[in-house]
Coordinates of C-alpha atoms in Angstrom, one line a residue:
M1 CA 0.0 0.0 0.0
K2 CA 1.3 3.5 -0.9
Y3 CA 0.3 6.7 0.8
L4 CA -0.2 10.5 0.4
L5 CA 0.3 12.9 3.3
G6 CA -1.7 16.1 3.6
Y7 CA -1.0 18.9 6.1
D8 CA -3.6 21.6 7.1
I9 CA -1.8 24.6 8.7
G10 CA -4.6 26.3 10.6
S11 CA -4.6 29.1 13.1
S12 CA -6.2 26.8 15.7
S13 CA -4.3 23.6 15.1
I14 CA -2.2 21.6 12.6
K15 CA -3.8 18.5 11.1
V16 CA -2.1 15.7 9.1
A17 CA -4.0 13.1 7.1
L18 CA -2.7 9.9 5.7
L19 CA -4.5 8.8 2.5
S20 CA -4.2 5.3 1.0
I21 CA -3.6 5.5 -2.8
D22 CA -5.0 2.0 -3.3
T23 CA -8.4 2.8 -1.7
G24 CA -8.6 6.6 -1.9
K25 CA -9.6 6.6 1.8
C26 CA -8.1 8.4 4.7
V27 CA -6.6 5.7 6.9
A28 CA -5.5 7.9 9.8
S29 CA -5.3 11.6 10.9
V30 CA -3.9 13.5 13.8
T31 CA -4.5 17.0 15.1
S32 CA -1.9 18.9 17.2
P33 CA -2.0 20.6 19.6
K34 CA -5.1 19.2 21.4
K35 CA -5.8 22.6 22.8
E36 CA -6.2 25.5 20.3
M37 CA -3.0 27.5 19.5
E38 CA -2.8 31.0 20.9
I39 CA -3.4 34.0 18.7
M40 CA -1.4 36.9 20.2
A41 CA -3.1 40.4 20.2
E42 CA -0.8 42.9 21.9
V43 CA -2.9 45.7 20.4
V44 CA -6.7 45.6 19.7
G45 CA -7.2 44.5 16.1
W46 CA -3.8 42.8 15.9
A47 CA -3.4 39.0 15.4
E48 CA -0.1 37.2 15.4
Q49 CA 1.3 33.7 15.7
R50 CA 4.8 32.3 15.7
P51 CA 5.6 30.4 12.5
E52 CA 8.1 28.2 14.5
R53 CA 5.1 27.0 16.6
W54 CA 3.3 25.8 13.4
W55 CA 6.4 23.8 12.4
Q56 CA 6.7 22.3 15.9
E57 CA 3.1 21.2 15.7
V58 CA 3.7 19.7 12.2
V59 CA 6.5 17.7 13.7
N60 CA 4.4 16.7 16.7
A61 CA 1.4 15.6 14.6
T62 CA 3.6 13.7 12.1
R63 CA 5.4 11.8 14.9
E64 CA 2.1 10.9 16.5
L65 CA 0.7 9.7 13.2
K66 CA 3.8 7.6 12.6
S67 CA 3.7 6.2 16.1
E68 CA 0.0 5.3 16.1
Y69 CA -0.4 4.0 12.5
G70 CA 3.2 2.7 11.9
F71 CA 3.2 3.2 8.2
D72 CA 6.4 2.8 6.1
A73 CA 7.6 6.3 5.4
S74 CA 9.3 5.2 2.2
L75 CA 5.9 4.4 0.7
V76 CA 4.7 8.1 0.9
A77 CA 4.5 9.2 -2.7
G78 CA 3.8 12.9 -2.1
I79 CA 3.1 15.6 0.4
G80 CA 0.5 18.4 0.1
I81 CA 0.0 21.5 2.1
T82 CA -3.0 23.8 2.8
Y83 CA -2.8 26.8 5.0
Q84 CA -4.4 29.8 6.6
M85 CA -4.5 32.5 3.9
H86 CA -3.3 36.1 3.9
G87 CA -0.6 35.7 6.6
L88 CA 2.8 37.4 6.4
V89 CA 6.0 35.5 7.4
L90 CA 9.3 37.4 7.0
L91 CA 12.6 35.5 6.5
D92 CA 16.1 36.9 6.5
K93 CA 18.8 35.6 4.1
N94 CA 19.6 32.7 6.5
G95 CA 15.9 31.6 6.6
K96 CA 15.4 32.9 10.1
V97 CA 12.0 34.3 11.0
L98 CA 12.3 38.0 11.7
R99 CA 9.1 38.6 13.7
P100 CA 5.8 36.8 14.5
A101 CA 3.5 36.2 11.5
I102 CA 0.8 38.8 10.9
I103 CA -2.1 36.4 10.3
W104 CA -5.4 36.6 8.3
C105 CA -7.6 38.3 11.0
D106 CA -5.1 41.1 11.8
S107 CA -6.6 44.5 11.0
R108 CA -3.6 46.8 11.3
A109 CA -3.1 47.4 7.6
V110 CA -6.6 48.5 6.7
D111 CA -5.8 52.1 6.3
F112 CA -2.8 51.4 4.0
G113 CA -5.1 49.3 1.8
N114 CA -7.9 51.8 1.7
Q115 CA -5.5 54.6 0.8
A116 CA -4.0 52.5 -2.0
F117 CA -7.5 51.7 -3.3
A118 CA -8.3 55.4 -3.5
E119 CA -5.0 56.6 -4.9
L120 CA -4.4 53.9 -7.4
G121 CA -8.0 54.2 -8.4
E122 CA -10.9 51.9 -7.4
E123 CA -11.7 50.9 -11.0
Y124 CA -8.1 50.2 -11.7
C125 CA -7.7 48.0 -8.6
L126 CA -10.9 46.0 -9.3
Q127 CA -10.1 45.5 -13.0
N128 CA -6.5 44.4 -12.3
F129 CA -6.4 42.9 -8.9
L130 CA -10.1 42.0 -8.6
N131 CA -9.9 43.5 -5.1
S132 CA -9.0 46.5 -3.0
P133 CA -5.5 46.0 -1.6
G134 CA -7.4 46.1 1.7
N135 CA -6.0 44.2 4.6
F136 CA -4.3 41.6 2.5
T137 CA -0.6 40.5 2.7
A138 CA 0.8 43.3 0.5
S139 CA -0.7 45.9 2.8
K140 CA 0.6 44.1 5.9
L141 CA 4.1 44.2 4.3
K142 CA 3.6 47.9 3.8
W143 CA 2.7 48.3 7.5
V144 CA 6.0 46.6 8.4
K145 CA 7.9 48.8 6.0
E146 CA 6.5 52.0 7.6
N147 CA 6.4 50.9 11.3
E148 CA 9.3 48.4 11.7
P149 CA 11.9 49.7 9.2
A150 CA 14.8 47.9 11.0
I151 CA 13.0 44.6 10.5
Y152 CA 12.0 45.4 7.0
E153 CA 15.6 46.1 6.0
Q154 CA 16.5 42.5 7.0
I155 CA 13.9 40.8 4.8
Y156 CA 15.2 38.4 2.2
K157 CA 11.9 36.8 1.2
I158 CA 8.3 37.0 2.4
Q159 CA 6.3 33.8 2.8
L160 CA 2.6 32.8 3.2
P161 CA 2.1 30.4 6.1
G162 CA 2.1 27.4 3.7
D163 CA 5.1 28.6 1.9
Y164 CA 7.0 28.7 5.3
I165 CA 6.1 25.1 6.1
A166 CA 7.1 24.1 2.6
Y167 CA 10.4 25.9 3.2
Q168 CA 10.9 23.9 6.4
L169 CA 10.3 20.7 4.5
T170 CA 12.4 21.4 1.4
G171 CA 14.8 24.3 2.1
Q172 CA 13.3 26.2 -0.9
M173 CA 11.5 29.6 -0.7
Q174 CA 8.6 29.4 -3.2
T175 CA 5.0 30.4 -3.7
T176 CA 2.2 29.9 -6.3
V177 CA 0.1 32.2 -8.5
S178 CA -2.9 31.4 -6.3
G179 CA -0.8 32.4 -3.3
L180 CA 0.3 35.7 -4.9
S181 CA -3.3 36.5 -5.7
E182 CA -4.5 36.0 -2.1
G183 CA -1.9 38.6 -1.0
V184 CA -3.0 41.0 -3.8
F185 CA 0.4 40.6 -5.4
W186 CA -1.1 39.4 -8.7
N187 CA -2.4 41.4 -11.7
F188 CA -5.2 39.3 -13.4
R189 CA -5.4 41.5 -16.5
E190 CA -1.7 41.2 -17.2
Q191 CA -1.3 37.7 -15.7
A192 CA 1.8 38.8 -13.9
V193 CA 3.1 40.1 -10.6
A194 CA 1.2 43.3 -9.5
Q195 CA 4.2 45.6 -10.2
D196 CA 2.1 48.8 -9.9
L197 CA 1.0 48.0 -6.4
L198 CA 4.6 47.0 -5.4
D199 CA 5.8 50.3 -6.9
Y200 CA 3.1 52.3 -5.1
Y201 CA 4.0 50.7 -1.7
G202 CA 7.8 51.0 -2.4
I203 CA 8.3 47.2 -2.1
S204 CA 10.9 45.4 -4.2
R205 CA 9.8 42.5 -6.3
D206 CA 12.9 40.7 -5.1
L207 CA 11.1 40.1 -1.8
L208 CA 8.7 37.7 -3.5
P209 CA 9.7 34.1 -3.7
E210 CA 10.0 31.9 -6.8
V211 CA 6.7 30.9 -8.3
V212 CA 5.9 27.2 -8.8
D213 CA 2.8 25.4 -10.1
T214 CA 0.1 24.4 -7.5
F215 CA 0.1 20.8 -8.7
A216 CA 3.7 19.9 -9.4
P217 CA 6.9 18.6 -7.6
Q218 CA 7.9 21.7 -5.7
G219 CA 10.9 20.3 -3.9
Q220 CA 12.0 17.2 -1.9
L221 CA 12.0 16.5 1.8
T222 CA 15.5 17.3 3.1
A223 CA 17.4 14.8 5.2
E224 CA 17.2 17.2 8.2
A225 CA 13.4 17.6 8.0
A226 CA 12.9 13.9 7.3
L227 CA 14.9 13.0 10.5
E228 CA 12.8 15.5 12.5
L229 CA 9.5 14.2 11.2
G230 CA 10.3 10.5 10.9
L231 CA 9.7 10.5 7.2
H232 CA 11.8 9.5 4.2
A233 CA 14.3 12.0 2.7
G234 CA 13.5 12.8 -0.9
T235 CA 9.7 12.6 -0.6
P236 CA 8.3 15.2 -3.0
I237 CA 6.2 18.1 -1.9
S238 CA 3.7 18.4 -4.8
Y239 CA 0.8 20.6 -3.8
R240 CA 0.1 23.8 -1.8
A241 CA -2.9 26.0 -1.7
G242 CA -4.6 28.4 0.7
D243 CA -7.3 27.0 3.0
Q244 CA -10.3 28.2 1.0
P245 CA -9.2 27.3 -2.5
N246 CA -8.1 24.0 -1.0
N247 CA -11.4 23.5 0.8
A248 CA -13.2 23.9 -2.5
F249 CA -10.7 21.6 -4.2
S250 CA -11.2 19.0 -1.4
L251 CA -15.0 19.0 -2.3
N252 CA -14.2 18.7 -6.1
V253 CA -15.4 22.3 -6.6
L254 CA -13.4 23.3 -9.7
Q255 CA -15.7 24.4 -12.4
P256 CA -17.8 27.6 -13.0
G257 CA -21.0 27.6 -11.0
E258 CA -19.8 25.2 -8.3
I259 CA -19.9 26.4 -4.7
A260 CA -18.1 25.3 -1.5
A261 CA -18.5 26.4 2.1
T262 CA -16.6 26.0 5.3
A263 CA -17.3 27.0 8.9
G264 CA -14.2 26.6 10.9
T265 CA -12.5 29.5 12.8
S266 CA -13.9 31.7 10.0
G267 CA -16.8 31.1 7.8
V268 CA -16.5 31.1 4.0
V269 CA -18.6 30.6 0.9
Y270 CA -16.5 30.2 -2.2
G271 CA -17.8 30.1 -5.8
I272 CA -16.0 29.3 -9.0
T273 CA -16.2 31.6 -12.1
D274 CA -14.4 31.9 -15.4
Q275 CA -15.0 35.6 -15.4
P276 CA -13.1 38.5 -13.7
A277 CA -15.8 39.2 -11.1
S278 CA -15.4 41.9 -8.5
D279 CA -17.5 43.7 -5.9
P280 CA -17.4 47.5 -6.2
H281 CA -16.8 47.8 -2.4
S282 CA -14.4 44.8 -2.2
R283 CA -16.6 43.2 0.5
V284 CA -16.3 39.9 -1.4
N285 CA -13.0 39.0 -3.0
A286 CA -11.7 37.0 -5.9
F287 CA -8.5 34.9 -6.1
A288 CA -6.9 32.6 -8.6
H289 CA -8.3 29.1 -8.0
V290 CA -6.0 26.1 -7.7
N291 CA -6.8 25.0 -11.3
S292 CA -6.6 28.4 -13.0
T293 CA -4.5 28.7 -16.1
I294 CA -4.0 31.5 -18.7
E295 CA -5.9 29.4 -21.2
Q296 CA -8.7 28.4 -18.8
P297 CA -9.0 31.0 -16.0
R298 CA -10.8 29.8 -12.9
N299 CA -11.3 32.4 -10.1
G300 CA -12.7 31.8 -6.7
V301 CA -15.1 34.4 -5.5
L302 CA -14.7 34.3 -1.7
M303 CA -16.8 35.8 1.1
C304 CA -15.3 35.5 4.5
M305 CA -16.8 36.1 7.9
N306 CA -14.2 36.1 10.7
G307 CA -16.4 35.5 13.7
T308 CA -17.6 31.9 13.1
G309 CA -16.1 28.9 14.9
I310 CA -14.2 31.3 17.1
L311 CA -17.5 32.6 18.5
N312 CA -18.6 29.0 19.2
S313 CA -15.2 28.4 20.8
W314 CA -15.6 31.5 23.0
L315 CA -19.1 30.5 24.0
R316 CA -17.8 27.0 25.0
K317 CA -15.4 28.7 27.5
V318 CA -18.2 30.8 28.8
V319 CA -20.5 27.8 29.4
G320 CA -17.8 25.8 31.2
E321 CA -16.0 23.8 28.5
M322 CA -19.2 22.0 27.5
P323 CA -18.6 19.6 24.6
Y324 CA -19.6 21.0 21.2
D325 CA -22.1 18.2 20.5
Q326 CA -23.8 19.0 23.8
M327 CA -23.8 22.7 22.9
N328 CA -25.5 21.8 19.6
Q329 CA -28.1 19.7 21.4
L330 CA -28.8 22.5 23.8
A331 CA -29.1 25.1 21.0
A332 CA -31.8 22.9 19.3
Q333 CA -34.0 23.2 22.4
A334 CA -34.7 26.9 21.6
P335 CA -37.1 27.8 18.8
V336 CA -36.2 29.2 15.4
G337 CA -35.4 32.9 15.9
S338 CA -34.4 32.4 19.5
E339 CA -37.5 34.2 20.7
G340 CA -36.2 37.6 19.5
L341 CA -32.6 37.2 20.7
L342 CA -30.1 38.3 18.0
F343 CA -26.4 37.8 17.8
L344 CA -24.1 40.0 15.6
P345 CA -21.0 37.7 15.4
F346 CA -18.4 40.3 14.6
G347 CA -15.6 40.3 17.2
N348 CA -12.6 38.9 15.4
G349 CA -11.0 41.8 13.5
A350 CA -12.2 43.9 10.6
E351 CA -14.9 42.2 8.6
R352 CA -14.5 42.5 4.8
I353 CA -18.3 42.0 4.2
L354 CA -18.7 45.2 6.3
E355 CA -16.1 47.1 4.4
N356 CA -13.5 46.6 7.1
R357 CA -15.5 48.7 9.6
P358 CA -14.4 48.4 13.3
T359 CA -17.4 46.3 14.4
D360 CA -17.8 44.4 17.7
A361 CA -19.9 41.4 18.5
E362 CA -23.3 42.3 19.9
L363 CA -26.1 40.4 21.7
R364 CA -29.4 42.2 21.1
G365 CA -32.8 41.7 22.7
L366 CA -31.8 39.8 25.8
S367 CA -34.6 39.3 28.3
F368 CA -33.7 37.7 31.7
N369 CA -37.3 36.4 32.0
I370 CA -37.3 34.6 28.6
H371 CA -33.9 33.7 27.4
S372 CA -31.8 30.8 28.6
Q373 CA -28.4 29.3 27.8
A374 CA -30.1 27.4 24.9
H375 CA -31.4 30.7 23.4
V376 CA -27.9 32.3 23.5
L377 CA -26.3 29.2 21.9
R378 CA -28.9 29.1 19.1
A379 CA -28.8 32.9 18.5
A380 CA -25.0 32.6 18.0
Q381 CA -25.4 29.8 15.4
E382 CA -28.2 31.7 13.7
G383 CA -26.2 34.9 13.8
I384 CA -23.3 33.2 12.1
V385 CA -25.6 31.8 9.4
F386 CA -27.2 35.2 8.9
A387 CA -23.8 36.9 8.4
L388 CA -22.9 34.2 5.9
N389 CA -26.1 34.8 4.0
Y390 CA -25.5 38.6 4.1
G391 CA -22.2 37.8 2.2
M392 CA -23.9 35.4 -0.1
D393 CA -26.3 38.2 -1.1
I394 CA -23.3 40.2 -2.1
M395 CA -22.1 37.3 -4.2
R396 CA -25.5 37.0 -5.8
S397 CA -25.4 40.7 -6.7
M398 CA -22.1 39.9 -8.6
G399 CA -23.8 37.3 -10.7
V400 CA -22.7 34.2 -8.7
Q401 CA -25.5 31.8 -8.5
V402 CA -25.5 30.3 -5.0
Q403 CA -28.0 27.5 -5.2
K404 CA -26.2 24.2 -4.3
V405 CA -23.4 24.3 -1.7
R406 CA -20.9 21.6 -0.9
A407 CA -19.3 21.4 2.5
G408 CA -17.3 18.9 4.6
N409 CA -19.0 17.2 7.5
A410 CA -17.0 19.1 10.1
N411 CA -16.9 22.1 12.4
M412 CA -20.1 24.2 12.5
F413 CA -21.7 22.0 9.8
L414 CA -21.8 19.2 12.5
S415 CA -24.6 21.1 14.2
P416 CA -28.2 20.3 13.0
V417 CA -29.3 23.8 14.0
F418 CA -26.5 25.4 11.9
R419 CA -27.3 23.2 8.9
E420 CA -31.0 23.8 9.1
A421 CA -30.5 27.6 9.4
F422 CA -28.0 27.7 6.5
V423 CA -30.3 25.8 4.1
N424 CA -33.5 27.7 4.9
T425 CA -32.1 31.2 5.3
G426 CA -30.2 31.1 2.1
N427 CA -32.7 28.9 0.2
V428 CA -29.9 26.6 -0.9
T429 CA -29.4 22.8 -1.1
L430 CA -26.6 21.6 1.1
E431 CA -24.4 18.6 0.3
L432 CA -22.1 17.3 3.0
Y433 CA -19.1 15.1 2.1
N434 CA -16.7 12.8 4.0
T435 CA -13.6 15.0 3.6
D436 CA -11.6 17.7 5.2
A437 CA -8.8 20.1 4.3
A438 CA -5.9 17.8 5.1
Q439 CA -7.4 15.0 2.9
G440 CA -7.8 17.6 0.1
A441 CA -4.1 18.5 0.4
A442 CA -3.2 14.8 0.2
R443 CA -5.3 14.3 -3.0
G444 CA -3.7 17.5 -4.4
A445 CA -0.3 16.0 -3.8
G446 CA -1.4 12.9 -5.6
I447 CA -2.3 14.9 -8.7
G448 CA 0.9 16.9 -8.4
V449 CA 3.1 13.8 -8.3
G450 CA 1.2 12.0 -11.0
V451 CA -0.4 9.3 -8.9
Y452 CA -3.8 10.6 -10.2
A453 CA -4.2 11.5 -13.8
S454 CA -7.0 14.0 -13.1
P455 CA -9.2 15.4 -10.3
A456 CA -11.9 13.0 -11.4
E457 CA -9.6 10.1 -10.6
A458 CA -8.5 11.7 -7.3
F459 CA -12.1 12.2 -6.1
G460 CA -13.4 8.8 -7.3
S461 CA -13.9 7.7 -3.6
L462 CA -15.4 11.0 -2.3
E463 CA -18.7 10.1 -0.6
R464 CA -21.7 12.4 -0.2
I465 CA -23.1 11.5 3.2
L466 CA -26.1 14.0 3.6
T467 CA -28.2 16.2 1.4
L468 CA -30.5 18.9 2.9
E469 CA -33.2 20.9 1.1
P470 CA -35.1 23.9 2.3
T471 CA -38.7 23.5 3.4
P472 CA -41.4 26.3 3.0
E473 CA -42.4 26.5 6.6
L474 CA -38.8 26.8 7.9
Q475 CA -37.9 29.2 5.2
T476 CA -40.6 31.6 6.3
Q477 CA -39.4 31.4 9.9
Y478 CA -35.7 31.7 9.2
Q479 CA -36.1 34.5 6.7
S480 CA -38.3 36.4 9.1
A481 CA -35.6 36.1 11.7
Y482 CA -33.0 37.1 9.2
A483 CA -34.9 40.3 8.3
R484 CA -34.9 41.3 12.0
W485 CA -31.2 40.5 12.2
H486 CA -30.5 42.5 9.0
K487 CA -32.3 45.5 10.4
V488 CA -30.2 45.5 13.5
L489 CA -27.0 45.1 11.5
T490 CA -28.0 48.0 9.2
Q491 CA -28.5 50.2 12.3
Q492 CA -25.1 49.3 13.7
I493 CA -23.4 50.0 10.3
L494 CA -25.1 53.4 10.2
S495 CA -24.2 54.1 13.8
T496 CA -20.5 53.2 13.1
T497 CA -20.5 55.4 9.9
T498 CA -22.0 58.3 11.8
T499 CA -19.5 58.0 14.6
Q500 CA -16.5 57.9 12.2
T501 CA -17.9 60.9 10.4
D502 CA -18.3 62.8 13.7
V503 CA -14.7 62.0 14.7
V504 CA -13.4 63.2 11.3
Q505 CA -15.4 66.4 11.5
H506 CA -14.3 67.0 15.1
S507 CA -10.7 66.5 14.2
F508 CA -10.9 69.5 11.9

């Protein structure tokens, strides 16, 4: 039996999956650490992690997998990597990390991105980058340049989180076109590095690593890394992709009109198009998909909501470390709409769907004589779904048809309340599959190394385990609750906008 390994480099944990090539099934997986990794926030709106910690947990997870399953490492045909998007890792010429990584939910670079959007021209940015430079990796690098010049001067190459793990495995500093696009380092119209944005920010193109194909041998496991991991030196690393393109790939979502969703730390709906779609306000973003080529462009239109699983995780701490399945059962005891209790789940950095406004989480309509723990838990899950639907409405306004959505049977989609709310609020069909991000990375590695001739072959064993359709009665109830939630969100947005205007006027 031969194998494929897939690594999922998340902000909560690292997961490794071992896939049998013979059966196409996952034979073992390990997550490390068992308790969620820390996100450092020394300043409100910041979010950092140490890349060295990611690597240590890769080592820990691999050793545990090897110990528990006892597979022959020489039979691993390829290694794939998926990772938290938009992070910034800085390396010096010796490959040393210069500072903690500025990760996806960090908000510090918003002003730089907004200024670039205005001064380069909104129409220019949307036509060429398909996005505002916003709070993405390029803008985070500009923040370092302006605020930490001594560190900036030492930078040899920048890396995305998955690029850093690949560097630890192979000793080679590389990235992909999909990776460049997620950092807004890519010009879609020119099919080249976004030189105009680099020039505007005063950033040298030399800081960007070599570009390799998403599905291809990208280097080999070094003897040093192999020894540390307990794997075989020379094993090829043959796939890497950001978590959301990879989540779509893991669900075999590759062609125009196909939609994927995930609800981990953040919540995402991701639709494939062959057109250069953009939102005028950059609330929803587009990136090069894993299978995009010049001849056949495939872009992923992505709406992201930061406060998803992290809200559920926070609630778990508040209710005394109750198991998630028990929380889901308790949430189901409250009625649809949570008897008027509304949760705005925005408390994990600037939200793109709200135009990067500084928005906090909010529990609205609480009555001590009516609402219980069950109502709070249900209101949180409904609030997350309502925020996702708010983003899906933006996608629909861009021409993306959100009708059938595929998701892995994991994270928030394990909750019957969440699934029911998702289907009936958005009027969509939901298909759940027996896969996850690490398995997707392993299948990608199989394509990259030539074990599978095509995605169709790689996903031959993918199983759909559940299909849910909306029902008229529940649609009416959920969409009524959504309308109340939407009204409260609109009031909050107007209040935030007014406050910001008052501050600006007062400053003059």
